């Protein structure tokens, strides 16, 4: 879905070949998002089939790698509709981390803090890495894509803090 | 690597009524030239106590603190004051701006106390305020500024002059994420240029800028939750 509209959006700017589109999409969304050229070509073929893009006077026998695409009127209105629509909020309540901590807090004798600590260190290292990537992309659109991941990691650590606070509260209730 | 700050088995006990609280117990930590070290941990875990002791504003009950190889415990009051003014930059958790002084006067204060001329101090203060994005507010008083602006002035004061060790206790407290990032990236650049810094923060995004993260709980370093540069993903 997102690759489809990413490509459509780039074609809104100017006609382009598949390989150029791939480079540009990685540029604006950050190299952290793997995107292989095969996926780009198959998506372009579907967009063409649906009449959202068309190839410049291409020989129908040419493969997608030889074609230079441009957006159609139908493509433009499809893109505008997508831009105007909010993306449903993603929330994975069944993340492995949530399950792990819930189990750790339920199974008697588990060193819950040690579970939280290990996770904290791991996620902090991810944050350090992301921060380096973000610095390197400073000022570019890709930095915003990295920022999204920074916020995800930050949220995870805040959640670990909340878990620890809850644990501390439960312990002080227990000891009274 | 030269350690600019070194704490060896530092403990700090506080008497609270009839009980003794160990705000720090047996903490060892060294910060090298060029390093930015973040200190995290729950409220009351000893972060501010650690920073105060590192900056010679408080004393360990036992253990030793070295700044630039000098044992702080062996200094006279005057020597310690000289070291604090000359080499250390602080940003406190409660900002401690002097309300009767303008932004520039607040920032110039540590330089003037160190015997620099008023003109020179003011010029450096204005430069430091410019770096934190407060160039157009140098003659305003703290009461005329927003919380975030006061915070920037406090940071400019901590960074002014040639500090070798920066100690910042939640310097991003009143700032939104974008402004906070700017301040931390400023600390980062200072460290890259040869300073050393200890940054207390409870926000992981800022700790992401650090070379190392020291996690405190109940006054002790929790190795398992800490991150050193040799750790790998
Ligand atoms: N002057 C003091 N007298 C008595 N106890 C103190 C004193 N200063 C700090 N403490 C105690 O030492 C412990 C550590 O305090 P500290 O201020 O270092 O925590 P902190 O990690 O900075 O917390 P926060 O995140 O809330 O700022 C706390 O239990 C606190 O009550
Ligand atoms: Mg504190």
Coordinates of N, CA and C in Angstrom, one line a residue, chain B:
Chain B
X1 N 43.1 7.2 26.6 CA 42.1 8.3 26.8 C 42.4 8.9 28.2
X2 N 42.3 10.2 28.2 CA 42.5 11.0 29.5 C 41.1 11.1 30.1
X3 N 41.0 10.7 31.4 CA 39.8 10.9 32.1 C 39.7 12.3 32.6
X4 N 38.7 13.0 32.2 CA 38.5 14.4 32.8 C 37.8 14.3 34.1
X5 N 36.9 13.3 34.2 CA 36.2 13.1 35.5 C 36.4 11.7 35.9
X6 N 36.7 11.4 37.2 CA 36.8 10.1 37.6 C 36.3 10.0 39.1
X7 N 35.3 9.1 39.2 CA 34.7 8.8 40.5 C 35.2 7.4 40.9
X8 N 35.7 7.3 42.2 CA 36.1 6.0 42.6 C 35.4 5.6 43.9
X9 N 34.6 4.5 43.8 CA 33.9 4.0 45.0 C 33.2 5.1 45.8
X10 N 32.5 6.0 45.1 CA 31.8 7.1 45.8 C 30.5 6.7 46.4
X11 N 30.4 7.0 47.7 CA 29.2 6.8 48.4 C 28.8 8.1 49.1
X12 N 27.5 8.3 49.2 CA 27.0 9.5 49.8 C 25.8 9.1 50.7
X13 N 25.9 9.3 52.0 CA 24.8 9.0 52.9 C 24.2 10.3 53.3
X14 N 22.8 10.3 53.4 CA 22.1 11.4 53.9 C 21.4 10.9 55.2
X15 N 21.3 11.8 56.2 CA 20.5 11.5 57.4 C 19.2 12.1 57.2
X16 N 18.1 11.2 57.2 CA 16.8 11.7 57.1 C 16.1 11.4 58.4
X17 N 16.1 12.3 59.3 CA 15.5 12.0 60.7 C 16.4 11.0 61.3
X18 N 15.8 9.8 61.6 CA 16.6 8.8 62.4 C 17.2 7.8 61.4
X19 N 16.9 7.8 60.1 CA 17.4 6.8 59.2 C 18.5 7.4 58.3
X20 N 19.4 6.6 57.9 CA 20.4 7.0 56.9 C 20.0 6.5 55.5
X21 N 20.0 7.4 54.6 CA 19.7 7.0 53.2 C 21.0 7.0 52.4
X22 N 21.2 6.0 51.7 CA 22.4 6.0 50.8 C 22.0 6.5 49.4
X23 N 22.2 7.8 49.2 CA 21.9 8.3 47.9 C 22.8 7.8 46.8
X24 N 24.0 7.5 47.2 CA 24.9 6.8 46.2 C 25.7 5.7 47.0
X25 N 25.8 4.6 46.4 CA 26.7 3.6 47.1 C 27.7 3.0 46.1
X26 N 29.0 3.2 46.5 CA 30.1 2.6 45.7 C 30.0 2.8 44.2
X27 N 29.8 4.0 43.8 CA 29.7 4.3 42.4 C 31.1 4.7 41.9
X28 N 31.5 4.0 40.8 CA 32.7 4.3 40.1 C 32.4 4.6 38.7
X29 N 33.0 5.7 38.2 CA 32.6 6.1 36.9 C 33.8 7.0 36.3
X30 N 34.1 6.9 35.1 CA 35.1 7.8 34.5 C 34.6 8.3 33.2
X31 N 34.8 9.6 33.0 CA 34.4 10.2 31.7 C 35.6 10.8 31.1
X32 N 35.9 10.3 29.8 CA 37.1 10.8 29.1 C 36.8 12.0 28.3
X33 N 37.9 12.7 27.9 CA 37.8 13.8 27.0 C 37.1 13.4 25.8
X34 N 36.1 14.2 25.3 CA 35.4 13.8 24.1 C 34.1 13.0 24.4
X35 N 34.0 12.6 25.6 CA 32.8 11.7 25.9 C 31.6 12.4 26.4
X36 N 30.5 12.0 25.9 CA 29.2 12.4 26.5 C 28.6 11.2 27.2
X37 N 28.4 11.3 28.5 CA 27.8 10.2 29.2 C 26.5 10.6 29.8
X38 N 25.4 9.8 29.5 CA 24.1 10.1 30.0 C 23.9 9.3 31.3
X39 N 23.2 9.9 32.3 CA 22.9 9.2 33.5 C 21.3 9.2 33.6
X40 N 20.9 7.9 33.7 CA 19.4 7.7 33.8 C 19.1 7.0 35.1
X41 N 17.8 6.8 35.3 CA 17.4 6.1 36.5 C 16.1 6.7 37.1
X42 N 15.4 5.9 37.9 CA 14.1 6.4 38.5 C 14.4 7.6 39.4
X43 N 13.3 8.4 39.6 CA 13.4 9.5 40.6 C 13.9 9.0 41.9
X44 N 14.9 9.8 42.5 CA 15.4 9.4 43.8 C 16.5 8.4 43.7
X45 N 17.0 8.1 42.5 CA 18.0 7.0 42.3 C 19.4 7.6 42.6
X46 N 19.6 8.9 42.7 CA 20.9 9.5 43.0 C 21.5 10.3 41.9
X47 N 20.8 10.6 40.8 CA 21.4 11.2 39.7 C 21.9 12.6 40.0
X48 N 21.1 13.4 40.7 CA 21.5 14.8 41.0 C 22.7 14.8 42.0
X49 N 22.6 13.8 43.0 CA 23.6 13.7 43.9 C 25.0 13.4 43.2
X50 N 24.9 12.5 42.3 CA 26.1 12.2 41.5 C 26.7 13.4 40.8
X51 N 25.8 14.2 40.2 CA 26.3 15.3 39.5 C 26.9 16.4 40.4
X52 N 26.2 16.6 41.5 CA 26.7 17.6 42.5 C 28.1 17.2 43.0
X53 N 28.3 15.9 43.3 CA 29.5 15.4 43.8 C 30.6 15.6 42.7
X54 N 30.2 15.3 41.5 CA 31.2 15.4 40.4 C 31.6 16.8 40.2
X55 N 30.8 17.7 40.5 CA 31.1 19.2 40.3 C 31.6 19.8 41.6
X56 N 31.9 19.1 42.6 CA 32.4 19.7 43.8 C 31.4 20.6 44.6
X57 N 30.2 20.3 44.4 CA 29.1 21.1 45.1 C 28.7 20.3 46.3
X58 N 29.0 19.1 46.4 CA 28.7 18.2 47.5 C 29.8 17.2 47.7
X59 N 29.8 16.6 48.9 CA 31.0 15.8 49.2 C 30.6 14.3 49.4
X60 N 31.4 13.4 48.9 CA 31.1 12.0 49.2 C 31.4 11.7 50.6
X61 N 30.6 10.8 51.2 CA 30.8 10.3 52.5 C 32.1 9.4 52.5
X62 N 32.2 8.7 51.4 CA 33.5 8.0 51.2 C 33.8 7.9 49.7
X63 N 35.0 7.6 49.4 CA 35.3 7.6 47.9 C 36.1 8.8 47.5
X64 N 36.5 8.8 46.2 CA 37.3 9.9 45.7 C 36.8 10.4 44.4
X65 N 36.9 11.7 44.2 CA 36.5 12.4 42.9 C 37.7 13.1 42.3
X66 N 38.1 12.8 41.1 CA 39.2 13.5 40.4 C 38.6 14.2 39.3
X67 N 39.0 15.5 39.2 CA 38.7 16.3 38.0 C 40.0 16.7 37.3
X68 N 40.2 16.3 36.1 CA 41.5 16.6 35.4 C 42.6 16.0 36.2
X69 N 42.4 14.9 36.9 CA 43.5 14.3 37.7 C 43.7 14.9 39.1
X70 N 42.9 15.9 39.4 CA 43.1 16.5 40.7 C 42.0 16.0 41.7
X71 N 42.5 15.5 42.8 CA 41.6 15.0 43.9 C 40.9 16.1 44.5
X72 N 39.5 16.2 44.3 CA 38.8 17.4 44.8 C 38.9 17.4 46.4
X73 N 39.0 16.2 47.0 CA 39.1 16.2 48.4 C 40.3 16.8 49.0
X74 N 41.4 17.0 48.1 CA 42.6 17.6 48.6 C 42.7 19.1 48.4
X75 N 41.7 19.7 47.9 CA 41.7 21.1 47.5 C 41.2 22.0 48.7
X76 N 41.8 23.1 48.8 CA 41.3 24.1 49.7 C 40.0 24.7 49.1
X77 N 39.2 25.4 50.0 CA 38.0 26.0 49.5 C 38.2 26.9 48.3
X78 N 39.3 27.7 48.4 CA 39.6 28.7 47.4 C 40.0 27.9 46.1
X79 N 40.8 26.9 46.2 CA 41.3 26.1 45.1 C 40.1 25.5 44.4
X80 N 39.2 25.0 45.2 CA 38.0 24.3 44.6 C 37.1 25.3 43.9
X81 N 37.0 26.5 44.5 CA 36.2 27.5 43.8 C 36.8 27.9 42.5
X82 N 38.1 28.0 42.5 CA 38.8 28.4 41.2 C 38.6 27.3 40.2
X83 N 38.7 26.1 40.5 CA 38.5 25.0 39.6 C 37.0 25.0 39.0
X84 N 36.1 25.2 40.0 CA 34.7 25.2 39.6 C 34.4 26.3 38.5
X85 N 35.0 27.5 38.8 CA 34.7 28.6 37.9 C 35.5 28.5 36.6
X86 N 36.7 27.9 36.6 CA 37.5 27.8 35.5 C 37.2 26.7 34.5
X87 N 36.9 25.5 35.1 CA 36.8 24.3 34.2 C 35.5 23.7 34.1
X88 N 34.6 24.0 35.1 CA 33.3 23.3 35.1 C 32.2 24.2 34.6
X89 N 31.3 23.6 33.9 CA 30.1 24.3 33.5 C 28.9 23.5 34.0
X90 N 28.0 24.2 34.7 CA 26.8 23.5 35.3 C 25.5 24.0 34.6
X91 N 24.6 23.1 34.5 CA 23.2 23.5 34.2 C 22.4 22.7 35.3
X92 N 21.8 23.5 36.2 CA 21.1 22.8 37.3 C 19.7 22.4 37.0
X93 N 19.2 21.5 37.8 CA 17.8 21.0 37.6 C 16.8 22.2 37.8
X94 N 17.1 22.9 38.9 CA 16.3 24.2 39.1 C 17.3 25.2 38.6
X95 N 16.8 26.1 37.7 CA 17.7 26.8 36.8 C 18.7 27.7 37.5
X96 N 18.3 28.3 38.6 CA 19.2 29.2 39.4 C 19.6 30.4 38.6
X97 N 18.7 31.0 37.9 CA 19.0 32.2 37.2 C 18.8 33.3 38.3
X98 N 19.7 34.4 38.2 CA 19.5 35.5 39.1 C 18.5 36.4 38.5
X99 N 17.4 36.6 39.3 CA 16.2 37.3 38.7 C 16.5 38.8 38.5
X100 N 17.4 39.4 39.2 CA 17.7 40.8 39.0 C 18.7 41.1 37.9
X101 N 19.2 40.0 37.3 CA 20.2 40.2 36.2 C 19.6 39.8 34.9
X102 N 20.0 40.5 33.8 CA 19.5 40.2 32.5 C 20.1 38.8 32.0
X103 N 19.6 38.4 30.9 CA 20.2 37.1 30.3 C 21.7 37.2 30.2
X104 N 22.2 38.3 29.5 CA 23.6 38.4 29.3 C 24.4 38.5 30.6
X105 N 23.8 39.2 31.6 CA 24.5 39.3 32.9 C 24.6 38.0 33.6
X106 N 23.5 37.2 33.5 CA 23.5 35.9 34.1 C 24.6 35.0 33.5
X107 N 24.7 35.1 32.2 CA 25.6 34.2 31.5 C 27.1 34.7 31.7
X108 N 27.2 36.0 31.8 CA 28.6 36.5 32.0 C 29.1 36.3 33.5
X109 N 28.2 36.0 34.4 CA 28.5 36.0 35.8 C 29.7 35.0 36.1
X110 N 29.7 33.8 35.6 CA 30.8 32.9 36.0 C 32.2 33.5 35.5
X111 N 32.1 34.2 34.3 CA 33.4 34.7 33.8 C 33.9 35.9 34.6
X112 N 32.9 36.7 35.0 CA 33.3 37.9 35.8 C 33.8 37.5 37.2
X113 N 33.2 36.4 37.7 CA 33.7 35.9 39.0 C 35.1 35.4 38.9
X114 N 35.4 34.9 37.7 CA 36.7 34.4 37.4 C 37.7 35.5 37.1
X115 N 37.3 36.7 37.2 CA 38.2 37.8 37.1 C 38.4 38.4 35.7
X116 N 37.5 37.9 34.8 CA 37.6 38.5 33.4 C 36.9 39.9 33.4
X117 N 37.4 40.7 32.4 CA 36.9 42.0 32.3 C 35.4 42.0 32.0
X118 N 34.7 43.1 32.4 CA 33.2 43.1 32.1 C 32.9 43.1 30.6
X119 N 33.8 43.8 29.8 CA 33.5 43.8 28.4 C 33.7 42.5 27.7
X120 N 34.8 41.9 28.1 CA 35.1 40.6 27.5 C 34.0 39.6 27.9
X121 N 33.6 39.6 29.2 CA 32.6 38.7 29.7 C 31.3 38.8 28.9
X122 N 31.0 40.1 28.7 CA 29.7 40.3 28.0 C 29.7 39.8 26.6
X123 N 30.9 40.0 25.9 CA 31.0 39.6 24.5 C 30.9 38.1 24.5
X124 N 31.5 37.4 25.4 CA 31.5 35.9 25.4 C 30.1 35.4 25.8
X125 N 29.4 36.2 26.7 CA 28.1 35.8 27.1 C 27.1 35.9 25.9
X126 N 27.3 37.0 25.1 CA 26.4 37.2 24.0 C 26.6 36.1 23.0
X127 N 27.9 35.7 22.8 CA 28.2 34.6 21.8 C 27.5 33.3 22.3
X128 N 27.6 33.1 23.6 CA 27.0 31.8 24.1 C 25.5 31.8 24.0
X129 N 24.9 33.0 24.2 CA 23.4 33.1 24.0 C 23.0 32.9 22.6
X130 N 23.9 33.4 21.7 CA 23.6 33.2 20.3 C 23.6 31.7 19.9
X131 N 24.5 31.0 20.5 CA 24.6 29.6 20.2 C 23.3 28.8 20.6
X132 N 22.7 29.3 21.7 CA 21.5 28.6 22.1 C 20.2 29.2 21.5
X133 N 20.4 30.1 20.6 CA 19.2 30.7 19.9 C 18.6 31.8 20.7
X134 N 19.3 32.5 21.5 CA 18.8 33.6 22.3 C 19.4 35.0 22.0
X135 N 19.9 35.1 20.8 CA 20.7 36.3 20.5 C 19.9 37.6 20.6
X136 N 18.6 37.5 20.4 CA 17.7 38.7 20.4 C 17.1 39.0 21.8
X137 N 17.6 38.2 22.8 CA 16.9 38.4 24.1 C 18.0 38.7 25.2
X138 N 19.2 39.2 24.8 CA 20.3 39.3 25.7 C 20.0 40.2 26.9
X139 N 19.1 41.2 26.7 CA 18.9 42.2 27.7 C 17.6 42.0 28.5
X140 N 17.0 40.9 28.3 CA 15.7 40.6 29.0 C 16.0 40.0 30.4
X141 N 15.1 40.1 31.3 CA 15.2 39.5 32.6 C 14.5 38.2 32.6
X142 N 14.9 37.3 33.5 CA 14.3 35.9 33.6 C 12.8 36.0 33.7
X143 N 12.3 36.9 34.4 CA 10.8 37.0 34.6 C 10.1 37.4 33.3
X144 N 10.8 37.9 32.4 CA 10.2 38.3 31.1 C 10.3 37.2 30.1
X145 N 10.8 36.0 30.5 CA 11.0 35.0 29.5 C 10.2 33.8 29.8
X146 N 9.9 33.0 28.8 CA 9.2 31.7 29.0 C 10.1 30.7 29.7
X147 N 9.5 29.6 30.1 CA 10.3 28.6 30.8 C 11.4 28.1 29.9
X148 N 11.0 27.8 28.7 CA 12.0 27.3 27.7 C 13.2 28.3 27.5
X149 N 12.8 29.6 27.4 CA 13.8 30.6 27.2 C 14.8 30.7 28.4
X150 N 14.2 30.6 29.6 CA 15.1 30.7 30.8 C 16.0 29.5 30.8
X151 N 15.5 28.4 30.3 CA 16.3 27.1 30.2 C 17.5 27.3 29.3
X152 N 17.2 28.0 28.2 CA 18.3 28.2 27.2 C 19.4 29.1 27.8
X153 N 18.9 30.1 28.6 CA 19.9 31.0 29.2 C 20.7 30.3 30.2
X154 N 20.1 29.4 31.0 CA 20.8 28.6 31.9 C 21.9 27.7 31.2
X155 N 21.5 27.2 30.1 CA 22.4 26.4 29.3 C 23.6 27.2 28.7
X156 N 23.2 28.4 28.3 CA 24.3 29.3 27.8 C 25.3 29.6 28.9
X157 N 24.8 29.8 30.1 CA 25.7 30.1 31.2 C 26.6 28.9 31.5
X158 N 26.0 27.7 31.4 CA 26.8 26.5 31.6 C 27.9 26.3 30.6
X159 N 27.6 26.7 29.4 CA 28.5 26.5 28.3 C 29.6 27.6 28.1
X160 N 29.3 28.8 28.7 CA 30.1 29.9 28.4 C 31.6 29.7 28.7
X161 N 32.5 30.3 27.9 CA 33.9 30.2 28.2 C 34.5 28.9 27.8
X162 N 35.6 28.5 28.3 CA 36.3 27.3 27.9 C 36.1 26.3 29.0
X163 N 35.0 25.6 29.1 CA 34.8 24.6 30.1 C 35.3 23.2 29.6
X164 N 35.9 22.5 30.5 CA 36.4 21.2 30.1 C 35.4 20.1 30.5
X165 N 34.6 20.4 31.5 CA 33.6 19.4 32.0 C 32.3 20.0 32.2
X166 N 31.3 19.5 31.4 CA 30.0 20.1 31.5 C 29.1 19.1 32.3
X167 N 28.3 19.7 33.3 CA 27.5 18.9 34.1 C 26.0 19.4 33.9
X168 N 25.2 18.6 33.4 CA 23.8 19.1 33.1 C 22.8 18.2 33.7
X169 N 21.9 18.8 34.5 CA 20.9 18.0 35.2 C 19.6 18.3 34.6
X170 N 19.0 17.4 33.8 CA 17.8 17.6 33.1 C 17.7 19.0 32.3
X171 N 18.7 19.3 31.5 CA 18.8 20.6 30.9 C 17.6 20.8 29.9
X172 N 16.9 19.8 29.6 CA 15.9 19.9 28.5 C 14.5 19.9 29.2
X173 N 14.5 20.0 30.5 CA 13.2 20.0 31.3 C 12.0 20.8 30.7
X174 N 12.2 22.0 30.4 CA 11.1 22.9 30.0 C 11.0 23.0 28.5
X175 N 11.8 22.2 27.8 CA 11.8 22.4 26.3 C 11.0 21.3 25.6
X176 N 10.5 21.6 24.4 CA 9.8 20.5 23.7 C 10.9 19.7 23.0
X177 N 10.5 18.6 22.4 CA 11.5 17.7 21.8 C 12.4 18.3 20.8
X178 N 11.9 19.1 20.0 CA 12.8 19.7 18.9 C 13.8 20.6 19.6
X179 N 13.4 21.5 20.5 CA 14.4 22.4 21.2 C 15.3 21.6 22.1
X180 N 14.8 20.5 22.7 CA 15.6 19.7 23.6 C 16.7 19.0 22.7
X181 N 16.3 18.5 21.6 CA 17.3 17.9 20.7 C 18.4 18.9 20.3
X182 N 18.1 20.1 20.1 CA 19.1 21.1 19.7 C 20.1 21.3 20.8
X183 N 19.6 21.3 22.1 CA 20.5 21.5 23.2 C 21.4 20.3 23.4
X184 N 20.8 19.2 23.2 CA 21.7 18.0 23.4 C 22.7 17.8 22.3
X185 N 22.3 18.2 21.1 CA 23.2 18.1 20.0 C 24.3 19.2 20.2
X186 N 24.0 20.3 20.9 CA 25.0 21.2 21.2 C 26.0 20.6 22.2
X187 N 25.5 19.9 23.2 CA 26.4 19.2 24.1 C 27.3 18.2 23.4
X188 N 26.7 17.5 22.5 CA 27.4 16.5 21.7 C 28.5 17.2 20.9
X189 N 28.3 18.3 20.3 CA 29.3 19.0 19.5 C 30.4 19.5 20.4
X190 N 30.1 20.0 21.6 CA 31.1 20.4 22.5 C 32.0 19.2 22.9
X191 N 31.4 18.1 23.1 CA 32.2 16.9 23.4 C 33.0 16.5 22.3
X192 N 32.5 16.5 21.1 CA 33.3 16.2 19.9 C 34.5 17.1 19.7
X193 N 34.3 18.3 20.3 CA 35.4 19.3 20.2 C 36.4 19.2 21.3
X194 N 36.2 18.2 22.2 CA 37.2 17.9 23.3 C 36.7 18.1 24.7
X195 N 35.5 18.5 24.9 CA 34.9 18.6 26.3 C 34.6 17.2 26.8
X196 N 34.2 17.1 28.0 CA 33.6 15.9 28.5 C 32.3 16.4 29.2
X197 N 31.2 15.5 29.1 CA 30.0 15.9 29.7 C 29.2 14.8 30.4
X198 N 28.5 15.1 31.4 CA 27.6 14.2 32.1 C 26.2 14.8 32.0
X199 N 25.3 14.1 31.4 CA 24.0 14.6 31.2 C 23.0 13.7 31.9
X200 N 22.3 14.3 32.9 CA 21.2 13.6 33.5 C 19.9 13.8 32.8
X201 N 19.3 12.7 32.4 CA 18.0 12.8 31.7 C 17.1 11.6 32.0
X202 N 15.8 11.9 32.0 CA 15.0 10.7 32.1 C 14.3 10.4 30.7
X203 N 14.8 11.2 29.7 CA 14.2 10.9 28.4 C 15.2 10.2 27.5
X204 N 14.8 9.0 27.1 CA 15.7 8.1 26.3 C 16.2 8.8 25.0
X205 N 15.4 9.6 24.4 CA 15.8 10.2 23.1 C 17.1 11.0 23.3
X206 N 17.3 11.7 24.4 CA 18.5 12.4 24.6 C 19.7 11.5 25.0
X207 N 19.4 10.4 25.7 CA 20.4 9.5 26.0 C 21.0 8.9 24.7
X208 N 20.2 8.9 23.7 CA 20.6 8.3 22.4 C 21.8 9.1 21.8
X209 N 22.0 10.3 22.2 CA 23.2 11.1 21.8 C 24.5 10.8 22.5
X210 N 24.4 10.0 23.6 CA 25.5 9.8 24.4 C 26.4 8.6 23.9
X211 N 27.6 8.7 24.3 CA 28.5 7.5 24.0 C 28.2 6.4 24.9
X212 N 27.8 6.7 26.2 CA 27.5 5.7 27.2 C 26.3 6.1 28.0
X213 N 25.6 5.1 28.5 CA 24.5 5.4 29.4 C 24.7 4.7 30.7
X214 N 24.7 5.5 31.8 CA 24.9 4.9 33.1 C 23.5 4.9 33.8
X215 N 23.0 3.7 34.2 CA 21.7 3.6 34.8 C 21.9 3.4 36.3
X216 N 21.2 4.3 37.0 CA 21.3 4.2 38.5 C 20.0 3.7 39.0
X217 N 20.1 2.8 40.1 CA 18.9 2.5 40.8 C 19.3 2.4 42.3
X218 N 18.6 3.0 43.2 CA 18.9 3.0 44.6 C 20.3 3.4 44.8
X219 N 20.9 4.3 44.1 CA 22.2 4.8 44.3 C 23.3 4.0 43.8
X220 N 23.0 2.9 43.1 CA 24.1 2.1 42.5 C 23.9 2.0 41.0
X221 N 25.1 1.7 40.3 CA 25.0 1.6 38.9 C 24.5 0.2 38.6
X222 N 23.5 0.1 37.7 CA 23.0 -1.2 37.2 C 23.7 -1.5 35.9
X223 N 24.6 -2.4 35.9 CA 25.4 -2.7 34.7 C 24.5 -3.2 33.6
X224 N 23.6 -4.1 34.0 CA 22.7 -4.7 33.0 C 21.9 -3.7 32.2
X225 N 21.5 -2.6 32.8 CA 20.7 -1.6 32.1 C 21.5 -0.5 31.5
X226 N 22.9 -0.5 31.7 CA 23.7 0.5 31.2 C 24.3 0.1 29.8
X227 N 24.8 1.1 29.1 CA 25.3 0.9 27.8 C 26.7 1.5 27.6
X228 N 27.7 0.7 27.3 CA 29.0 1.2 27.0 C 29.3 1.1 25.5
X229 N 30.3 1.8 25.0 CA 30.5 1.9 23.6 C 30.9 0.6 23.0
X230 N 31.5 -0.3 23.8 CA 31.9 -1.6 23.2 C 30.7 -2.6 23.1
X231 N 29.6 -2.3 23.7 CA 28.4 -3.1 23.6 C 28.0 -3.1 22.1
X232 N 27.5 -4.2 21.6 CA 27.1 -4.2 20.2 C 25.7 -4.6 20.0
X233 N 25.1 -4.2 18.9 CA 23.7 -4.6 18.7 C 23.6 -6.1 18.4

